[in-house]
Amino acid sequence: MTCFQLITAAGTAKSDYIEALNKAKEGDFEGAQASLDEGDKSYQEGHKVHSTLVQQEASGNPVKVGLLLIHVEDQMMAAEVFRQMVVEMIDLYKRLDGKTSDGQDK
């Protein structure tokens, strides 16, 4: 069950990050930030579950590693990297729109 929680959290986060990028592309920077924040909430939910697995392993109770857990790790990393790229792309859209990186007019 834990793996599916992580996959869901990472997938939801990536979807929210894509939504943020699409909103920025349309010039809706406030909406983009809101979607980015929602994605961060989903990612944090997954991160909490992930931390539980890490703590379990650290306490001497090994976590069984299978294909599903490897997929989870991949999805969590992908969501994190995707977020970083989306933040950079939103900043570029702001610059193209004549705004500073914090959304203020130049």
Short mmCIF file of N, CA and C in Angstrom, two decimals:
data_model
loop_
_atom_site.label_atom_id
_atom_site.label_comp_id
_atom_site.label_asym_id
_atom_site.label_seq_id
_atom_site.Cartn_x
_atom_site.Cartn_y
_atom_site.Cartn_z
N MET A 1 0.82 -1.20 0.00
CA MET A 1 0.00 0.00 0.00
C MET A 1 0.87 1.26 0.00
N THR A 2 1.95 1.24 0.73
CA THR A 2 2.82 2.40 0.83
C THR A 2 3.35 2.83 -0.53
N CYS A 3 3.75 1.89 -1.35
CA CYS A 3 4.28 2.22 -2.68
C CYS A 3 3.23 2.93 -3.52
N PHE A 4 2.01 2.48 -3.44
CA PHE A 4 0.95 3.11 -4.23
C PHE A 4 0.66 4.53 -3.73
N GLN A 5 0.79 4.76 -2.42
CA GLN A 5 0.63 6.11 -1.88
C GLN A 5 1.71 7.03 -2.46
N LEU A 6 2.92 6.53 -2.52
CA LEU A 6 4.03 7.33 -3.05
C LEU A 6 3.86 7.61 -4.54
N ILE A 7 3.47 6.60 -5.29
CA ILE A 7 3.26 6.78 -6.73
C ILE A 7 2.16 7.79 -6.98
N THR A 8 1.08 7.71 -6.21
CA THR A 8 -0.02 8.66 -6.35
C THR A 8 0.43 10.07 -6.02
N ALA A 9 1.17 10.24 -4.93
CA ALA A 9 1.64 11.57 -4.53
C ALA A 9 2.56 12.16 -5.58
N ALA A 10 3.49 11.37 -6.08
CA ALA A 10 4.43 11.86 -7.10
C ALA A 10 3.70 12.19 -8.39
N GLY A 11 2.77 11.35 -8.79
CA GLY A 11 2.01 11.60 -10.01
C GLY A 11 1.15 12.84 -9.92
N THR A 12 0.51 13.03 -8.77
CA THR A 12 -0.31 14.23 -8.56
C THR A 12 0.56 15.47 -8.58
N ALA A 13 1.72 15.39 -7.93
CA ALA A 13 2.64 16.53 -7.92
C ALA A 13 3.06 16.89 -9.34
N LYS A 14 3.44 15.89 -10.13
CA LYS A 14 3.86 16.18 -11.51
C LYS A 14 2.71 16.78 -12.32
N SER A 15 1.50 16.30 -12.13
CA SER A 15 0.35 16.86 -12.84
C SER A 15 0.14 18.32 -12.46
N ASP A 16 0.27 18.62 -11.17
CA ASP A 16 0.13 20.01 -10.72
C ASP A 16 1.24 20.89 -11.29
N TYR A 17 2.45 20.36 -11.38
CA TYR A 17 3.56 21.12 -11.94
C TYR A 17 3.33 21.40 -13.43
N ILE A 18 2.79 20.43 -14.15
CA ILE A 18 2.45 20.64 -15.56
C ILE A 18 1.38 21.71 -15.68
N GLU A 19 0.39 21.65 -14.80
CA GLU A 19 -0.67 22.67 -14.80
C GLU A 19 -0.08 24.05 -14.52
N ALA A 20 0.87 24.13 -13.61
CA ALA A 20 1.52 25.40 -13.30
C ALA A 20 2.23 25.95 -14.53
N LEU A 21 2.92 25.10 -15.24
CA LEU A 21 3.64 25.53 -16.44
C LEU A 21 2.67 26.02 -17.51
N ASN A 22 1.57 25.31 -17.69
CA ASN A 22 0.56 25.72 -18.67
C ASN A 22 -0.07 27.06 -18.31
N LYS A 23 -0.31 27.28 -17.02
CA LYS A 23 -0.87 28.57 -16.59
C LYS A 23 0.13 29.70 -16.84
N ALA A 24 1.39 29.44 -16.55
CA ALA A 24 2.42 30.46 -16.80
C ALA A 24 2.52 30.77 -18.28
N LYS A 25 2.40 29.76 -19.10
CA LYS A 25 2.47 29.94 -20.55
C LYS A 25 1.36 30.87 -21.03
N GLU A 26 0.21 30.82 -20.35
CA GLU A 26 -0.93 31.68 -20.69
C GLU A 26 -0.85 33.04 -19.99
N GLY A 27 0.19 33.26 -19.17
CA GLY A 27 0.35 34.53 -18.48
C GLY A 27 -0.32 34.59 -17.12
N ASP A 28 -0.88 33.49 -16.65
CA ASP A 28 -1.54 33.44 -15.34
C ASP A 28 -0.52 33.01 -14.29
N PHE A 29 0.29 33.97 -13.85
CA PHE A 29 1.37 33.65 -12.93
C PHE A 29 0.89 33.37 -11.52
N GLU A 30 -0.20 34.02 -11.11
CA GLU A 30 -0.76 33.71 -9.79
C GLU A 30 -1.31 32.29 -9.78
N GLY A 31 -2.01 31.92 -10.84
CA GLY A 31 -2.52 30.55 -10.96
C GLY A 31 -1.40 29.54 -11.03
N ALA A 32 -0.33 29.91 -11.72
CA ALA A 32 0.83 29.03 -11.81
C ALA A 32 1.43 28.78 -10.43
N GLN A 33 1.53 29.83 -9.64
CA GLN A 33 2.08 29.68 -8.29
C GLN A 33 1.16 28.81 -7.43
N ALA A 34 -0.15 29.00 -7.59
CA ALA A 34 -1.10 28.19 -6.82
C ALA A 34 -0.96 26.71 -7.19
N SER A 35 -0.82 26.41 -8.47
CA SER A 35 -0.65 25.02 -8.90
C SER A 35 0.69 24.45 -8.42
N LEU A 36 1.71 25.28 -8.45
CA LEU A 36 3.02 24.86 -7.94
C LEU A 36 2.92 24.52 -6.45
N ASP A 37 2.21 25.36 -5.71
CA ASP A 37 2.02 25.12 -4.27
C ASP A 37 1.25 23.82 -4.02
N GLU A 38 0.23 23.57 -4.84
CA GLU A 38 -0.54 22.32 -4.70
C GLU A 38 0.35 21.11 -4.99
N GLY A 39 1.17 21.23 -6.01
CA GLY A 39 2.11 20.15 -6.32
C GLY A 39 3.08 19.89 -5.18
N ASP A 40 3.53 20.98 -4.57
CA ASP A 40 4.44 20.84 -3.43
C ASP A 40 3.77 20.11 -2.27
N LYS A 41 2.49 20.40 -2.05
CA LYS A 41 1.76 19.70 -0.97
C LYS A 41 1.70 18.20 -1.25
N SER A 42 1.39 17.85 -2.48
CA SER A 42 1.33 16.43 -2.84
C SER A 42 2.69 15.77 -2.70
N TYR A 43 3.72 16.47 -3.16
CA TYR A 43 5.07 15.91 -3.06
C TYR A 43 5.45 15.69 -1.60
N GLN A 44 5.11 16.66 -0.75
CA GLN A 44 5.43 16.54 0.68
C GLN A 44 4.72 15.35 1.32
N GLU A 45 3.49 15.07 0.90
CA GLU A 45 2.78 13.89 1.40
C GLU A 45 3.57 12.63 1.06
N GLY A 46 4.04 12.55 -0.16
CA GLY A 46 4.84 11.41 -0.58
C GLY A 46 6.17 11.36 0.15
N HIS A 47 6.75 12.52 0.37
CA HIS A 47 8.03 12.58 1.06
C HIS A 47 7.91 12.06 2.50
N LYS A 48 6.79 12.36 3.15
CA LYS A 48 6.57 11.86 4.51
C LYS A 48 6.53 10.34 4.53
N VAL A 49 5.82 9.75 3.58
CA VAL A 49 5.75 8.29 3.50
C VAL A 49 7.14 7.73 3.19
N HIS A 50 7.85 8.38 2.30
CA HIS A 50 9.19 7.95 1.93
C HIS A 50 10.11 8.00 3.15
N SER A 51 10.00 9.05 3.93
CA SER A 51 10.82 9.18 5.14
C SER A 51 10.56 8.04 6.12
N THR A 52 9.32 7.59 6.18
CA THR A 52 8.98 6.45 7.04
C THR A 52 9.76 5.21 6.61
N LEU A 53 9.84 4.99 5.30
CA LEU A 53 10.60 3.84 4.79
C LEU A 53 12.09 3.97 5.11
N VAL A 54 12.62 5.17 4.96
CA VAL A 54 14.03 5.40 5.25
C VAL A 54 14.30 5.16 6.74
N GLN A 55 13.42 5.66 7.60
CA GLN A 55 13.58 5.45 9.04
C GLN A 55 13.49 3.97 9.41
N GLN A 56 12.60 3.26 8.74
CA GLN A 56 12.47 1.82 8.98
C GLN A 56 13.78 1.12 8.66
N GLU A 57 14.35 1.46 7.52
CA GLU A 57 15.63 0.86 7.10
C GLU A 57 16.74 1.24 8.07
N ALA A 58 16.77 2.50 8.49
CA ALA A 58 17.82 2.97 9.40
C ALA A 58 17.72 2.33 10.78
N SER A 59 16.53 1.92 11.17
CA SER A 59 16.35 1.30 12.49
C SER A 59 16.68 -0.19 12.48
N GLY A 60 17.17 -0.69 11.35
CA GLY A 60 17.58 -2.08 11.28
C GLY A 60 16.52 -3.02 10.77
N ASN A 61 15.41 -2.49 10.32
CA ASN A 61 14.33 -3.30 9.78
C ASN A 61 14.31 -3.09 8.26
N PRO A 62 15.02 -3.93 7.52
CA PRO A 62 15.17 -3.71 6.07
C PRO A 62 13.84 -3.63 5.32
N VAL A 63 13.83 -2.76 4.34
CA VAL A 63 12.68 -2.60 3.46
C VAL A 63 12.90 -3.53 2.27
N LYS A 64 11.89 -4.32 1.95
CA LYS A 64 12.00 -5.22 0.81
C LYS A 64 12.05 -4.39 -0.48
N VAL A 65 13.09 -4.59 -1.26
CA VAL A 65 13.26 -3.84 -2.49
C VAL A 65 12.79 -4.70 -3.67
N GLY A 66 11.80 -4.20 -4.35
CA GLY A 66 11.29 -4.86 -5.54
C GLY A 66 11.11 -3.84 -6.65
N LEU A 67 10.61 -4.30 -7.75
CA LEU A 67 10.42 -3.42 -8.91
C LEU A 67 9.50 -2.25 -8.57
N LEU A 68 8.49 -2.49 -7.76
CA LEU A 68 7.55 -1.43 -7.41
C LEU A 68 8.24 -0.32 -6.61
N LEU A 69 9.08 -0.68 -5.66
CA LEU A 69 9.80 0.32 -4.88
C LEU A 69 10.80 1.08 -5.75
N ILE A 70 11.43 0.40 -6.68
CA ILE A 70 12.34 1.08 -7.60
C ILE A 70 11.57 2.08 -8.45
N HIS A 71 10.38 1.69 -8.88
CA HIS A 71 9.52 2.61 -9.64
C HIS A 71 9.15 3.82 -8.79
N VAL A 72 8.86 3.60 -7.52
CA VAL A 72 8.54 4.69 -6.61
C VAL A 72 9.69 5.68 -6.53
N GLU A 73 10.90 5.17 -6.33
CA GLU A 73 12.07 6.04 -6.23
C GLU A 73 12.24 6.86 -7.50
N ASP A 74 12.04 6.23 -8.64
CA ASP A 74 12.14 6.92 -9.92
C ASP A 74 11.09 8.02 -10.03
N GLN A 75 9.87 7.73 -9.64
CA GLN A 75 8.79 8.72 -9.73
C GLN A 75 9.03 9.90 -8.79
N MET A 76 9.53 9.63 -7.59
CA MET A 76 9.82 10.71 -6.64
C MET A 76 10.94 11.61 -7.18
N MET A 77 12.00 11.00 -7.71
CA MET A 77 13.09 11.79 -8.28
C MET A 77 12.62 12.59 -9.48
N ALA A 78 11.80 11.97 -10.33
CA ALA A 78 11.30 12.66 -11.52
C ALA A 78 10.46 13.86 -11.12
N ALA A 79 9.62 13.71 -10.11
CA ALA A 79 8.78 14.83 -9.67
C ALA A 79 9.64 15.98 -9.15
N GLU A 80 10.68 15.64 -8.40
CA GLU A 80 11.56 16.67 -7.85
C GLU A 80 12.29 17.43 -8.96
N VAL A 81 12.84 16.70 -9.91
CA VAL A 81 13.56 17.33 -11.03
C VAL A 81 12.59 18.13 -11.90
N PHE A 82 11.41 17.56 -12.13
CA PHE A 82 10.41 18.24 -12.94
C PHE A 82 10.03 19.57 -12.31
N ARG A 83 9.88 19.60 -10.98
CA ARG A 83 9.54 20.84 -10.29
C ARG A 83 10.63 21.90 -10.53
N GLN A 84 11.87 21.50 -10.39
CA GLN A 84 12.96 22.45 -10.58
C GLN A 84 12.94 23.05 -11.99
N MET A 85 12.69 22.22 -12.98
CA MET A 85 12.63 22.70 -14.35
C MET A 85 11.43 23.62 -14.57
N VAL A 86 10.29 23.27 -13.99
CA VAL A 86 9.09 24.10 -14.14
C VAL A 86 9.31 25.47 -13.51
N VAL A 87 9.93 25.52 -12.34
CA VAL A 87 10.21 26.80 -11.69
C VAL A 87 11.07 27.67 -12.60
N GLU A 88 12.09 27.09 -13.20
CA GLU A 88 12.95 27.84 -14.12
C GLU A 88 12.17 28.32 -15.35
N MET A 89 11.32 27.46 -15.88
CA MET A 89 10.55 27.83 -17.08
C MET A 89 9.52 28.91 -16.76
N ILE A 90 8.92 28.86 -15.58
CA ILE A 90 7.98 29.91 -15.18
C ILE A 90 8.72 31.24 -15.11
N ASP A 91 9.93 31.22 -14.56
CA ASP A 91 10.73 32.44 -14.50
C ASP A 91 10.99 32.98 -15.91
N LEU A 92 11.27 32.11 -16.85
CA LEU A 92 11.48 32.55 -18.23
C LEU A 92 10.21 33.15 -18.83
N TYR A 93 9.06 32.52 -18.57
CA TYR A 93 7.79 33.08 -19.06
C TYR A 93 7.54 34.46 -18.45
N LYS A 94 7.89 34.64 -17.19
CA LYS A 94 7.73 35.95 -16.56
C LYS A 94 8.61 36.99 -17.25
N ARG A 95 9.83 36.60 -17.54
CA ARG A 95 10.74 37.53 -18.22
C ARG A 95 10.22 37.90 -19.61
N LEU A 96 9.70 36.91 -20.31
CA LEU A 96 9.14 37.18 -21.63
C LEU A 96 7.91 38.08 -21.54
N ASP A 97 7.22 38.00 -20.43
CA ASP A 97 6.02 38.80 -20.21
C ASP A 97 6.35 40.18 -19.63
N GLY A 98 7.65 40.45 -19.44
CA GLY A 98 8.06 41.75 -18.92
C GLY A 98 7.94 41.88 -17.42
N LYS A 99 8.05 40.78 -16.72
CA LYS A 99 7.95 40.80 -15.26
C LYS A 99 9.27 40.32 -14.66
N THR A 100 9.51 40.73 -13.41
CA THR A 100 10.67 40.21 -12.70
C THR A 100 10.32 38.81 -12.21
N SER A 101 11.30 38.08 -11.69
CA SER A 101 11.06 36.71 -11.26
C SER A 101 10.05 36.61 -10.12
N ASP A 102 9.84 37.71 -9.38
CA ASP A 102 8.82 37.67 -8.31
C ASP A 102 7.46 38.16 -8.79
N GLY A 103 7.31 38.37 -10.11
CA GLY A 103 6.01 38.70 -10.68
C GLY A 103 5.71 40.19 -10.80
N GLN A 104 6.63 41.04 -10.37
CA GLN A 104 6.42 42.48 -10.44
C GLN A 104 6.76 42.99 -11.84
N ASP A 105 6.08 44.07 -12.26
CA ASP A 105 6.40 44.68 -13.56
C ASP A 105 7.80 45.27 -13.51
N LYS A 106 8.48 45.18 -14.66
CA LYS A 106 9.83 45.77 -14.75
C LYS A 106 9.74 47.26 -14.86
#
